Short mmCIF file of C-alpha atoms in Angstrom, two decimals:
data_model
loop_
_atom_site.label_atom_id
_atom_site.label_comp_id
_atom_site.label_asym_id
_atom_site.label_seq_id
_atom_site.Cartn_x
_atom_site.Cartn_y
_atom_site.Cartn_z
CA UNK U 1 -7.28 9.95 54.59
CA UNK U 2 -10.10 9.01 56.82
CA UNK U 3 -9.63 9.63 60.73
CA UNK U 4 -12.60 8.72 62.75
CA UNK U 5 -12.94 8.74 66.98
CA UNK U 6 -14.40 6.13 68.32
CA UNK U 7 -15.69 7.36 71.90
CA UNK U 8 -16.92 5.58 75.31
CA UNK U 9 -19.08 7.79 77.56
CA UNK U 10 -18.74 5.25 80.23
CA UNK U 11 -14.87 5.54 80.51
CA UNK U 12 -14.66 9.08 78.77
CA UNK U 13 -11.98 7.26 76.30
CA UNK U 14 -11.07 7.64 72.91
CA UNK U 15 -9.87 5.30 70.16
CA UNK U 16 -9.24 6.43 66.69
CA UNK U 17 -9.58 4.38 63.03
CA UNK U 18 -7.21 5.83 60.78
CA UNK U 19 -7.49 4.73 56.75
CA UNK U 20 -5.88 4.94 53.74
CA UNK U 21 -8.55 5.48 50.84
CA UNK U 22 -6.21 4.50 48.40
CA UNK U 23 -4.98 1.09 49.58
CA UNK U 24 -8.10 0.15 51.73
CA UNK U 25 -6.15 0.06 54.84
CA UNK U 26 -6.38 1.21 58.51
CA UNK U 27 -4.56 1.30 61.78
CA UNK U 28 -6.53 1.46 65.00
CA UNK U 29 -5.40 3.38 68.09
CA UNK U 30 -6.17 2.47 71.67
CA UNK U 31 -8.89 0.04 70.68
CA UNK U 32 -11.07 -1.02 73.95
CA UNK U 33 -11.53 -4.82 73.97
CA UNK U 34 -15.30 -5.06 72.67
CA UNK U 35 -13.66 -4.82 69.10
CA UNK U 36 -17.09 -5.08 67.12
CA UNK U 37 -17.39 -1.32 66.62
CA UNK U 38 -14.02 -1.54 64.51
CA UNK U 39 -15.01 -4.50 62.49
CA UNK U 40 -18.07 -3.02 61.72
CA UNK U 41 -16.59 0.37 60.94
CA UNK U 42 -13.52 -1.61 58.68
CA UNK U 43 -16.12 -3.40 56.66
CA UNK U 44 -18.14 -0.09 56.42
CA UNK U 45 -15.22 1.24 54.45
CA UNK U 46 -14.07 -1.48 52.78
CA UNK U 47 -10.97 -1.29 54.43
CA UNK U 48 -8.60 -3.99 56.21
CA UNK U 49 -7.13 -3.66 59.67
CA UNK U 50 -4.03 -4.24 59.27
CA UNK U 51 -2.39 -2.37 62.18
CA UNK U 52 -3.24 -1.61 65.95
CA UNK U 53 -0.85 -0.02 68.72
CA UNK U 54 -1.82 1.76 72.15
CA UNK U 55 -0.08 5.04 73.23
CA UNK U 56 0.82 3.56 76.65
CA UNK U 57 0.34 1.14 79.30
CA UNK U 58 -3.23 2.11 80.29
CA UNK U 59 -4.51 2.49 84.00
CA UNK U 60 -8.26 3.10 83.47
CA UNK U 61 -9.44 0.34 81.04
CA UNK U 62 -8.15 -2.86 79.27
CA UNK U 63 -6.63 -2.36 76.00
CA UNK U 64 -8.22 -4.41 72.93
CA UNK U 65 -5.01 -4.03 70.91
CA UNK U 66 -3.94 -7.53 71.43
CA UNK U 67 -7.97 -8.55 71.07
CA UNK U 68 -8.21 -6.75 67.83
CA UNK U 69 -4.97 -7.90 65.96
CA UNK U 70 -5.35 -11.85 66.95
CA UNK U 71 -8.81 -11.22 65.42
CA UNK U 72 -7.81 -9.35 62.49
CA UNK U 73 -4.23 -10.79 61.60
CA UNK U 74 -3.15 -6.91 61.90
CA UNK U 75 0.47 -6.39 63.58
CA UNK U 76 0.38 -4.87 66.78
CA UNK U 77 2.65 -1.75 68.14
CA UNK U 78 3.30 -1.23 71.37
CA UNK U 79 5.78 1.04 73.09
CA UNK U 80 9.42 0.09 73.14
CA UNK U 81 10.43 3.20 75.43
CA UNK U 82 10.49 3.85 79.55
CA UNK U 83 12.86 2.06 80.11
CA UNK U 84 13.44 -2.25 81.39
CA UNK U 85 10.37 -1.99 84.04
CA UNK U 86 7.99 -1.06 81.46
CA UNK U 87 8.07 -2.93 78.81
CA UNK U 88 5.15 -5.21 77.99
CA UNK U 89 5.13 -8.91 78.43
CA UNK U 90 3.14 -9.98 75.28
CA UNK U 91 4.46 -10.19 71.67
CA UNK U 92 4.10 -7.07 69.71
CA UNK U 93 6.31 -4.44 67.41
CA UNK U 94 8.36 -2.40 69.71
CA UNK U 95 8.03 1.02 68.61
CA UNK U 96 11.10 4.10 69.56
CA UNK U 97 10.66 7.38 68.98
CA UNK U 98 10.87 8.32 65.38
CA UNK U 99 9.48 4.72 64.31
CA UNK U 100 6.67 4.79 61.92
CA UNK U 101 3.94 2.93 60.10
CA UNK U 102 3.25 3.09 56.94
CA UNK U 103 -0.49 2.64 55.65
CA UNK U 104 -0.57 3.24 51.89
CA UNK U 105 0.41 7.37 51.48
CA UNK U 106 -0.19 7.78 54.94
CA UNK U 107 2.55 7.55 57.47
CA UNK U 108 2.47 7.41 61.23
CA UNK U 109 5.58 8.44 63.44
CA UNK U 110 6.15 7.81 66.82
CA UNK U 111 7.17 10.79 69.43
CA UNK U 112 8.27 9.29 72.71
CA UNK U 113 6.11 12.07 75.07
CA UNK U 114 6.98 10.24 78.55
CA UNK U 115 5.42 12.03 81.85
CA UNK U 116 2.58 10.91 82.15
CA UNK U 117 3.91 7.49 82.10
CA UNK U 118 7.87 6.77 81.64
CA UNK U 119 6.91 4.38 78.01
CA UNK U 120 4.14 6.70 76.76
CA UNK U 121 3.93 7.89 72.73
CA UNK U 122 1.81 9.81 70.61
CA UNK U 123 1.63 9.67 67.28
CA UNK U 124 2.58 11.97 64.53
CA UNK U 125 -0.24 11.97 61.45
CA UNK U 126 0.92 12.90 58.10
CA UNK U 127 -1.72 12.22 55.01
CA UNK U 128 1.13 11.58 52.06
CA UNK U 129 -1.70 12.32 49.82
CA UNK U 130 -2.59 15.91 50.73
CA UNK U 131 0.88 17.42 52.50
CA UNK U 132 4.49 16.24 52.95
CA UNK U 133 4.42 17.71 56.80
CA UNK U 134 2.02 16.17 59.74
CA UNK U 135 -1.02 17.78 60.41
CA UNK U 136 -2.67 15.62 63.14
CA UNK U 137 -1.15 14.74 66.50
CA UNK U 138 -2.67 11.36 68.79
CA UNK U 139 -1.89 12.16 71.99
CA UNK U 140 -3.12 9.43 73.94
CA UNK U 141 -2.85 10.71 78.18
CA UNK U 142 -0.15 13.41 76.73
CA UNK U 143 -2.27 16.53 76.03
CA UNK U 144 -5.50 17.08 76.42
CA UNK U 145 -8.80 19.53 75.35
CA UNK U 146 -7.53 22.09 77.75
CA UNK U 147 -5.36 19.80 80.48
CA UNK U 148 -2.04 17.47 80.26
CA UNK U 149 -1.83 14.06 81.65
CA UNK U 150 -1.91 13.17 85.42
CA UNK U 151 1.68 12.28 86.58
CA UNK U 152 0.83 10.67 89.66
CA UNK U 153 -1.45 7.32 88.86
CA UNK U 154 1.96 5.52 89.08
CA UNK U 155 1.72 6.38 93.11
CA UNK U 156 -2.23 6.71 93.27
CA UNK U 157 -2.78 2.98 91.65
CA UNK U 158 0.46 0.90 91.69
CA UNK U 159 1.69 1.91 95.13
CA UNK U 160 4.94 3.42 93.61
CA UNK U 161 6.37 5.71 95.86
CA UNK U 162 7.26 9.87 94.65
CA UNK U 163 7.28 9.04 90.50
CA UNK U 164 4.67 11.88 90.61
CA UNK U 165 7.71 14.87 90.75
CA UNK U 166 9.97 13.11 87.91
CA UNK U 167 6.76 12.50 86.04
CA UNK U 168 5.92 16.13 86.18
CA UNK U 169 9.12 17.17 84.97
CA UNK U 170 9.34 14.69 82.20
CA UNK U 171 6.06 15.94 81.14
CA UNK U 172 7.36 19.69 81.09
CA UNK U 173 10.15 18.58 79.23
CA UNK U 174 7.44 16.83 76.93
CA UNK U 175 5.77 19.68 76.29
CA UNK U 176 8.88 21.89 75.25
CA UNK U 177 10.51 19.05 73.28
CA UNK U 178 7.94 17.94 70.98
CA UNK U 179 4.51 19.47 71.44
CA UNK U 180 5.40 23.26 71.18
CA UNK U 181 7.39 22.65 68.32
CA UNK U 182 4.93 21.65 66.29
CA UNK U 183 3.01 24.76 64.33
CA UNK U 184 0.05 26.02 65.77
CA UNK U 185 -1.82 24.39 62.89
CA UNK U 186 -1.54 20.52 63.72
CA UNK U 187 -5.17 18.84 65.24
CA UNK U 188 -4.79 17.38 68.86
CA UNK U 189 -6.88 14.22 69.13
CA UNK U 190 -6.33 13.63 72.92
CA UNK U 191 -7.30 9.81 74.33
CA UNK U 192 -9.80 11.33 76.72
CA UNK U 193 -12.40 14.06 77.20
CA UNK U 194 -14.08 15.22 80.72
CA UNK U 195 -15.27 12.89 83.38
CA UNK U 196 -12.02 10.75 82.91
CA UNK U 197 -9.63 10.54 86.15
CA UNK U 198 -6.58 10.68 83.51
CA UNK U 199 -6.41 14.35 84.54
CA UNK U 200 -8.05 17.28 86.57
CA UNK U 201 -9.79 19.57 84.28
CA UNK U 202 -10.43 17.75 81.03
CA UNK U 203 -12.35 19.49 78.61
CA UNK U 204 -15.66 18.39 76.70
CA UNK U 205 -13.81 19.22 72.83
CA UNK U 206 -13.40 16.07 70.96
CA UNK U 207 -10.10 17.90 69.18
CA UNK U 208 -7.89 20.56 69.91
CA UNK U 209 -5.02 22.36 68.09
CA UNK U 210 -1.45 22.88 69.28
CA UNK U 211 -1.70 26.67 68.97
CA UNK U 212 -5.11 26.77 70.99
CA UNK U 213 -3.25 24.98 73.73
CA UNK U 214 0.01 26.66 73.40
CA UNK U 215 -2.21 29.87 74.05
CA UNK U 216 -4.98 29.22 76.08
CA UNK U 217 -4.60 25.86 78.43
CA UNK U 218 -3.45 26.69 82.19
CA UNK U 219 0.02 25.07 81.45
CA UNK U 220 0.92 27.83 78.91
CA UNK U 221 2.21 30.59 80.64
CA UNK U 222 4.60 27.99 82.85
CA UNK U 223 6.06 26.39 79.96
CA UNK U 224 6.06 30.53 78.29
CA UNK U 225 8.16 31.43 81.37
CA UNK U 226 10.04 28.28 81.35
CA UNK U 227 9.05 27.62 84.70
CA UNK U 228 9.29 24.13 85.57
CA UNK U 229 8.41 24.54 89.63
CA UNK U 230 5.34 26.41 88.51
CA UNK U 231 4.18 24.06 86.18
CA UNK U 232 4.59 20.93 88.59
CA UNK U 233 3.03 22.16 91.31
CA UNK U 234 0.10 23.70 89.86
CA UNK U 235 0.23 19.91 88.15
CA UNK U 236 -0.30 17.83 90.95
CA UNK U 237 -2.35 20.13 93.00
CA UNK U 238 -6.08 18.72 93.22
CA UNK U 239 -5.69 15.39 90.91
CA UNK U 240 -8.94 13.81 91.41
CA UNK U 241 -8.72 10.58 93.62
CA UNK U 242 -7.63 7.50 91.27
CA UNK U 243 -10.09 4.25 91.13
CA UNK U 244 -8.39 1.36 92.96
CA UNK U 245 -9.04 -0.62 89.85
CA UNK U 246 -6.56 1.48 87.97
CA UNK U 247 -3.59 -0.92 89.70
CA UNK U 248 -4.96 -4.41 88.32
CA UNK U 249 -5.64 -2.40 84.61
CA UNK U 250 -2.11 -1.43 84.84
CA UNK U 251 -0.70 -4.94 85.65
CA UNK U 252 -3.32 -6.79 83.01
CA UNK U 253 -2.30 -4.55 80.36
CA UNK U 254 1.46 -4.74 80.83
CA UNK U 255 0.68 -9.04 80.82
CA UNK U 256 -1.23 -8.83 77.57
CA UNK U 257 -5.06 -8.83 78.41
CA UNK U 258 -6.93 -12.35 78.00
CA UNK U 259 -8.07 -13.03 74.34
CA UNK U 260 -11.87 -12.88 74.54
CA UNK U 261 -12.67 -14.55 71.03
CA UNK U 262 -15.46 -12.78 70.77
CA UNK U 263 -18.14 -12.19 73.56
CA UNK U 264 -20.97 -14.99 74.59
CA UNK U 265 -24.39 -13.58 74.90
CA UNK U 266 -25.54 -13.94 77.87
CA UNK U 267 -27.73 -16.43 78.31
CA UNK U 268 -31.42 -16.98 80.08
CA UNK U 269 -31.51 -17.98 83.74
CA UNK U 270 -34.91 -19.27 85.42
CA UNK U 271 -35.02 -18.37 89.26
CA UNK U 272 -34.52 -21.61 90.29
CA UNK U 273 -31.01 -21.70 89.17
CA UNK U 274 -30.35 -18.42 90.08
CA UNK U 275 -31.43 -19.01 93.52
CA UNK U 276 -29.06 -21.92 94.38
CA UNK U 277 -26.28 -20.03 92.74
CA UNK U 278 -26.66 -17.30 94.76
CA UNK U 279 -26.68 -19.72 98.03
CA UNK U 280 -23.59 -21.59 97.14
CA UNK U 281 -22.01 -18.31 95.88
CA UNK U 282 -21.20 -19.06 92.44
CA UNK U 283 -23.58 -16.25 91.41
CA UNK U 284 -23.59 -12.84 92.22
CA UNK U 285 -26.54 -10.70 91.00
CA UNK U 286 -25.84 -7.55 89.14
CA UNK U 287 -29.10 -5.12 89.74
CA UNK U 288 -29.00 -2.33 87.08
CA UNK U 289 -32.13 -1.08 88.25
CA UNK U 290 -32.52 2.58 89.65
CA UNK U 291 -31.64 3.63 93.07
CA UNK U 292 -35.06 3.78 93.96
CA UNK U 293 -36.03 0.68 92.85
CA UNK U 294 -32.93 -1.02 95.04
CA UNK U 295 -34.04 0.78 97.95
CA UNK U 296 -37.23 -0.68 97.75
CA UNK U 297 -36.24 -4.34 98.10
CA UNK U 298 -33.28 -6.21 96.15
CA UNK U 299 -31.18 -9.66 96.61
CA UNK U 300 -29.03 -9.84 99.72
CA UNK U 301 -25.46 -9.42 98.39
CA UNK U 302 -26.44 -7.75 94.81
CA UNK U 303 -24.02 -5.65 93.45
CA UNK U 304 -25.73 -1.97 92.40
CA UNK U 305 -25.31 -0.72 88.78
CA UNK U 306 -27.78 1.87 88.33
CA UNK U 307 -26.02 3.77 85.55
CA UNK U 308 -26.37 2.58 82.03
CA UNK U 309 -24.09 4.47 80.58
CA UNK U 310 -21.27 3.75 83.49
CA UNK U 311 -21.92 0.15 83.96
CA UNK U 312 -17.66 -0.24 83.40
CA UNK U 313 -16.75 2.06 85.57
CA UNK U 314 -19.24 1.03 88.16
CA UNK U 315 -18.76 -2.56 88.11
CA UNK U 316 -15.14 -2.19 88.58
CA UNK U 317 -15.39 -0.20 91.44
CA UNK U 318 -17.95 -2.94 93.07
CA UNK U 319 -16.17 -5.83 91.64
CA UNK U 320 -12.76 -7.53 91.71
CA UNK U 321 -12.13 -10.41 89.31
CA UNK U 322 -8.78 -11.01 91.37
CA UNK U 323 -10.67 -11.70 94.83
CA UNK U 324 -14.46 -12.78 93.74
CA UNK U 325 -14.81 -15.97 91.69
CA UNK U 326 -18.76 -15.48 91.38
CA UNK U 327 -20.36 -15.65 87.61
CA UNK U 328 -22.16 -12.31 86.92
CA UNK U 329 -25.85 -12.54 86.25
CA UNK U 330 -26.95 -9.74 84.91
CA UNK U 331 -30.76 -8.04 85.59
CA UNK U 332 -31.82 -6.77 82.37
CA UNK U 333 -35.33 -6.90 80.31
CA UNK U 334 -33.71 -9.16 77.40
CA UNK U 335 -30.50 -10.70 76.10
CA UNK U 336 -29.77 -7.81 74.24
CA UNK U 337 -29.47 -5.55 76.68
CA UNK U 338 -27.44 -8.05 79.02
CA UNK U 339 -25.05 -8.14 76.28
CA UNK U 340 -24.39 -4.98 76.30
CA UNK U 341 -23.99 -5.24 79.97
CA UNK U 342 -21.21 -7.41 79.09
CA UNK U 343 -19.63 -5.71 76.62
CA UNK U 344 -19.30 -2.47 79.13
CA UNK U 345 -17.94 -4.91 81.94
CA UNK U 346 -15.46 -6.60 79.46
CA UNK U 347 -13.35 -3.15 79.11
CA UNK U 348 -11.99 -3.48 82.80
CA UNK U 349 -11.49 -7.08 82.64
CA UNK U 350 -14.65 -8.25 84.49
CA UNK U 351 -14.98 -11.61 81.87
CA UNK U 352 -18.15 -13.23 84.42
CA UNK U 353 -21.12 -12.50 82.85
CA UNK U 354 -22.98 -15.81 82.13
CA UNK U 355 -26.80 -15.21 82.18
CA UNK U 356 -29.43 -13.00 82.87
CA UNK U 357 -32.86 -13.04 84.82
CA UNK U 358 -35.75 -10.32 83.15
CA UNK U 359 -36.94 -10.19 87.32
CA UNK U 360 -36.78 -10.93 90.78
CA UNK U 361 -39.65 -13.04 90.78
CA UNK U 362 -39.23 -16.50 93.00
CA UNK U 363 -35.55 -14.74 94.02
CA UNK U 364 -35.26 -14.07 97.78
CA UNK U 365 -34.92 -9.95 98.68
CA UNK U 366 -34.13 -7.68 101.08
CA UNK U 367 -34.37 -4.08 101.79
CA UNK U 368 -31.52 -2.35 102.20
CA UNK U 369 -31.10 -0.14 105.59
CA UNK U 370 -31.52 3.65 105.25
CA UNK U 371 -31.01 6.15 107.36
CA UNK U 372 -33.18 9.76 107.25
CA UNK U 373 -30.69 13.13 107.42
CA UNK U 374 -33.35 13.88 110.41
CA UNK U 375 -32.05 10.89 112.37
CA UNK U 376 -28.72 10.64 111.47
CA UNK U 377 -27.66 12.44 114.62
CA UNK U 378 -29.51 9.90 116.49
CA UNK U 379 -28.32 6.94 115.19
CA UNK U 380 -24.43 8.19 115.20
CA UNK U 381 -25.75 9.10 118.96
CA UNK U 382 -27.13 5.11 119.97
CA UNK U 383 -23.97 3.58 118.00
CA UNK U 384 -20.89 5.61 119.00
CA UNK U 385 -19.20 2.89 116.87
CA UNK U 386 -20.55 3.44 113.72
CA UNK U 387 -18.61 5.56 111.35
CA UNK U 388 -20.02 8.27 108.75
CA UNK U 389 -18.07 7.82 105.28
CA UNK U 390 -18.38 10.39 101.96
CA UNK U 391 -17.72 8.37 99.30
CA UNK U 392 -17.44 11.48 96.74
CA UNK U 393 -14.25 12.54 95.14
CA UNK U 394 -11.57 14.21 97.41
CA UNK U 395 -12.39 17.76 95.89
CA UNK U 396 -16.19 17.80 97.36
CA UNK U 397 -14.91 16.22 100.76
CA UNK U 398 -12.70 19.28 100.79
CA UNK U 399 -15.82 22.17 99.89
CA UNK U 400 -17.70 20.29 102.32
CA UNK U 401 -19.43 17.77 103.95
CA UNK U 402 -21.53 16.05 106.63
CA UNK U 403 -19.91 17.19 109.89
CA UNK U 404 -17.76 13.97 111.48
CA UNK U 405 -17.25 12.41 108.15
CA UNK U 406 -14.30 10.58 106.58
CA UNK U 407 -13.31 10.38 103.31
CA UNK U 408 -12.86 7.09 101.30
CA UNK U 409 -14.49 7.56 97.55
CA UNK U 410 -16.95 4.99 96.18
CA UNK U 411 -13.59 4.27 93.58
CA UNK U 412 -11.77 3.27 96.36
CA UNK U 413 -13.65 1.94 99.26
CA UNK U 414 -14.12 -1.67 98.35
CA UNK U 415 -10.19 -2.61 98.16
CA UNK U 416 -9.27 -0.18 101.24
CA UNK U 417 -11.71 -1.27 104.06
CA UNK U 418 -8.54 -1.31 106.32
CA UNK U 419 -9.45 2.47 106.52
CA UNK U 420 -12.56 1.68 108.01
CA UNK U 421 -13.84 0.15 111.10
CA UNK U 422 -12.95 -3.59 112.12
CA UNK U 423 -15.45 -6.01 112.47
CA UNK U 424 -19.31 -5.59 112.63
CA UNK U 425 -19.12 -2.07 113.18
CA UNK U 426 -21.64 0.29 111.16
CA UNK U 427 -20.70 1.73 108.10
CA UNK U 428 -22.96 4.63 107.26
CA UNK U 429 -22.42 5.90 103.57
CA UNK U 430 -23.76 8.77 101.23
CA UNK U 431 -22.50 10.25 98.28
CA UNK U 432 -23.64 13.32 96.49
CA UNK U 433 -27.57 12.29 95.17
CA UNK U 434 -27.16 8.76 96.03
CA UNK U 435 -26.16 6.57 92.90
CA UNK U 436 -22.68 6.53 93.47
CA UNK U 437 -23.48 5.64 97.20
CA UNK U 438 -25.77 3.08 95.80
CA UNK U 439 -22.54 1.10 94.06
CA UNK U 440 -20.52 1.60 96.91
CA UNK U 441 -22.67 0.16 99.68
CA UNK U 442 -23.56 -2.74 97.80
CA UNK U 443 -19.98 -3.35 97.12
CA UNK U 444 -19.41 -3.15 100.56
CA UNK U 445 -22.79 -5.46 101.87
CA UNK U 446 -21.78 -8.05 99.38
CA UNK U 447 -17.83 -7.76 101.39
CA UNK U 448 -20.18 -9.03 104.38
CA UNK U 449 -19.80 -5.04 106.25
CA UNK U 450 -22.80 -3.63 107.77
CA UNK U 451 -24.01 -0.80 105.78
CA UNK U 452 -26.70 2.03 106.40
CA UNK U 453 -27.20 4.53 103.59
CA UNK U 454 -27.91 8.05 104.16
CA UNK U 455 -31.05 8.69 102.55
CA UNK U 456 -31.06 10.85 99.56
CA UNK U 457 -27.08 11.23 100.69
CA UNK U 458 -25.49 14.57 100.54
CA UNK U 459 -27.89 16.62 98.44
CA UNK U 460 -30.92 15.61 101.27
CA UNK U 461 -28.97 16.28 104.05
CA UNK U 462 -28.01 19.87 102.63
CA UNK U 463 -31.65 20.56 102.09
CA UNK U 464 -32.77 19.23 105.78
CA UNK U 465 -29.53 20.83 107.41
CA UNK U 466 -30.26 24.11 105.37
CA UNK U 467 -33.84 23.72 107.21
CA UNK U 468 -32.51 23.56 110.62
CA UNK U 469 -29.91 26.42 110.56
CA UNK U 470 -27.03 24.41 110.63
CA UNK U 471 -23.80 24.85 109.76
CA UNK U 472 -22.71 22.24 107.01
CA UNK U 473 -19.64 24.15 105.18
CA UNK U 474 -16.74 22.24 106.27
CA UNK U 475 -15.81 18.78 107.85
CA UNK U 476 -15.92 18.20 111.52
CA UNK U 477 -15.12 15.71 114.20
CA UNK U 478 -17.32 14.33 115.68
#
């Protein structure tokens, strides 16, 4: 049997290729929708694709099941559990707990695991060649490295109202049920590892086992003392703040995700067409430069990517396909790199990209307003209107901040500006070091809202507050 994770840094998500060696033939779990990496690894192998299911309805990226089996020919799974409001609207295998699929000697079952979400499965792995009994668990958003899934996105993204308690239990009752029945033996292969939102304290470990967890994860000694209260409230205390994106992913997925048919490089823009895109507001610039570099002069409106390696999650908290009809063009050095721009931006449904510049050269710029920590005071002082916002997760709000600010994280604060001020009022924004301030602001500029960054953001004012005595422990009023 071959098993192989497939693993996105960007979104800290996990797919999985699994093969039969005898027949040539593989099933693909949770594919993201750039589906190149599992052609390539299929014809690596000499293996056919000829299955592809998801664990659940997913909140943090776009699946590429439905991508990956209309380019493949392979059937697709989904889940056929939770119940008439979540089922998915898009043909595909229903799958019910105890279901399986067969790939040569190797069979994969289906364990309905709901809690995290009322349809979700994970799959059972038993390799026909080497043991009659399963010795590999996918658990998708179920378990993972050290953490179970968050029960409360269904509130956080979708606007559902209190699904967080029953999710809890369900997920207690999960864990009794099916996971700690298993022997301590079976491999974990969770659908996430640390830096996702799925959960609160994710480890780094690609793979677990069920008796590492069943001895050592937080959640152990609740479900030990079969004690349910415990469990859920230690659960949903301090879940990290959930991406406003998270609600489209949810409702895209459950539609069936639009077939791609491959990606279109990007192709080469001069400035001339750029330019008179960007007036009639077809275009939108994407600037992947480095914070510094924006700060020194970029194009009125550009959106601010200046994270390789989280250009998805970035663009979707900056961008939203539903509301903004521009074409992306991408700043990159060549097409290759754009492409891969697109590729990343593809996973949460942002389908724009259409060219690229190398430059700025002969495009009109700007320098974005900044603010010194020395003259914050002042400014807050000679605009009594202007409004101080962290945009860092919930959890460093709470073990502190810049005296008089509110909370809205860079995740959230392009799709909830009713939480901040009306009109032309002065937005001033900082984050932790400054690059996820960097996304937010320009998010926010290119929403037409006045925006003053506070230089060098949290970290700067720290050091310049440490400087003059001052106390900078806990939020204030102002």
């Amino acid at each position: 049997m071959l098993l192989e994770r497939i693993y996105d840094e960007d979104l800290s998500q996990a797919s999985y290729f699994i093969g039969c060696q005898a027949e040539n033939v593989a099933l693909v779990v949770d594919p993201r929708r750039d589906i190149q990496t599992y052609l390539d690894l299929a014809a690596h192998h000499g293996m056919t694709i000829t299955a592809v299911t998801e664990t659940h309805i997913h909140a943090d990226f776009l699946s590429g099941a439905r991508e990956l089996a209309a380019a493949t020919g392979a059937t697709a799974y989904v889940s056929g559990e939770g119940g008439e409001d979540w089922q998915y609207d898009f043909a595909a295998e229903r799958l019910v707990d105890g279901d399986t699929i067969t790939l040569g000697n190797i069979t994969v079952t289906a364990r309905h695991t709901p809690g995290h979400t009322p349809e979700h499965l994970s799959y059972l792995v038993t390799d026909g060649a080497f043991a009659d009994q399963p010795g590999y668990l996918l658990t998708g958003d179920f378990v993972f490295s050290g953490d179970v899934g968050r029960p409360d996105l269904l509130d956080e993204a979708t606007g559902m109202e209190d699904t967080r308690f029953a999710g809890a239990k369900q997920l207690f009752a999960s864990l009794k049920s099916v996971f700690l029945t298993l022997p301590d033996y079976v491999q974990v292969f969770p659908g996430h590892g640390a830096g996702s939102a799925c959960g609160k304290a994710l480890g780094a470990l690609p793979s677990t086992t069920v008796g590492y967890e069943r001895t050592f994860a937080w959640w152990g000694k609740h479900l030990a003392a079969d004690d349910e209260q415990g469990f859920v409230e230690e659960l949903l205390e301090g879940q990290p703040d959930a991406p406003a994106y998270f609600g489209r992913m949810k409702r895209q997925n459950i539609q069936g995700p639009a077939l791609l048919g491959g990606c279109t490089a990007p192709r080469a823009l001069d400035a001339r067409e750029v330019s008179r895109g960007l007036e009639d507001g077809t275009y939108a610039l994407v600037d992947t430069r480095s914070v510094d570099q924006v700060h020194a002069g970029t194009v009125p409106g550009a959106l601010s990517i200046p994270s390789p390696g989280k250009a998805a999650t970035h663009i979707a908290w900056a961008f939203d396909p539903d509301t903004d009809d521009a074409a992306l063009v991408i700043l990159a050095p060549d097409a290759d790199k754009a492409a891969t721009y697109g590729d990343h931006f593809v996973r949460v449904g942002v389908d724009a990209p259409v060219g690229y510049v190398t430059s700025l050269a002969g495009l009109p710029t700007a320098v974005p307003p900044l603010v010194a920590p020395a003259d914050l005071e002042k400014l807050l002082i000679e605009d009594p209107d202007a409004e101080l916002v962290d945009v860092r997760n919930r959890s460093e709000y709470t073990d502190g901040t810049v005296p008089g600010a509110e909370h809205l994280s860079a995740g959230r604060v392009l799709f909830h500006q009713d939480q901040l001020p009306s009109g032309d009022a002065t937005v001033v924004t900082f984050c932790q070091s400054g690059l996820r301030n960097s996304v937010a602001a320009a998010a926010l500029r290119r929403a037409g809202r006045h925006v003053v960054e506070l230089d060098d953001s949290y970290a700067g004012w720290s050091r310049w507050a440490a400087s003059q005595n001052d106390d900078m422990t806990t939020p204030e009023s102002r």
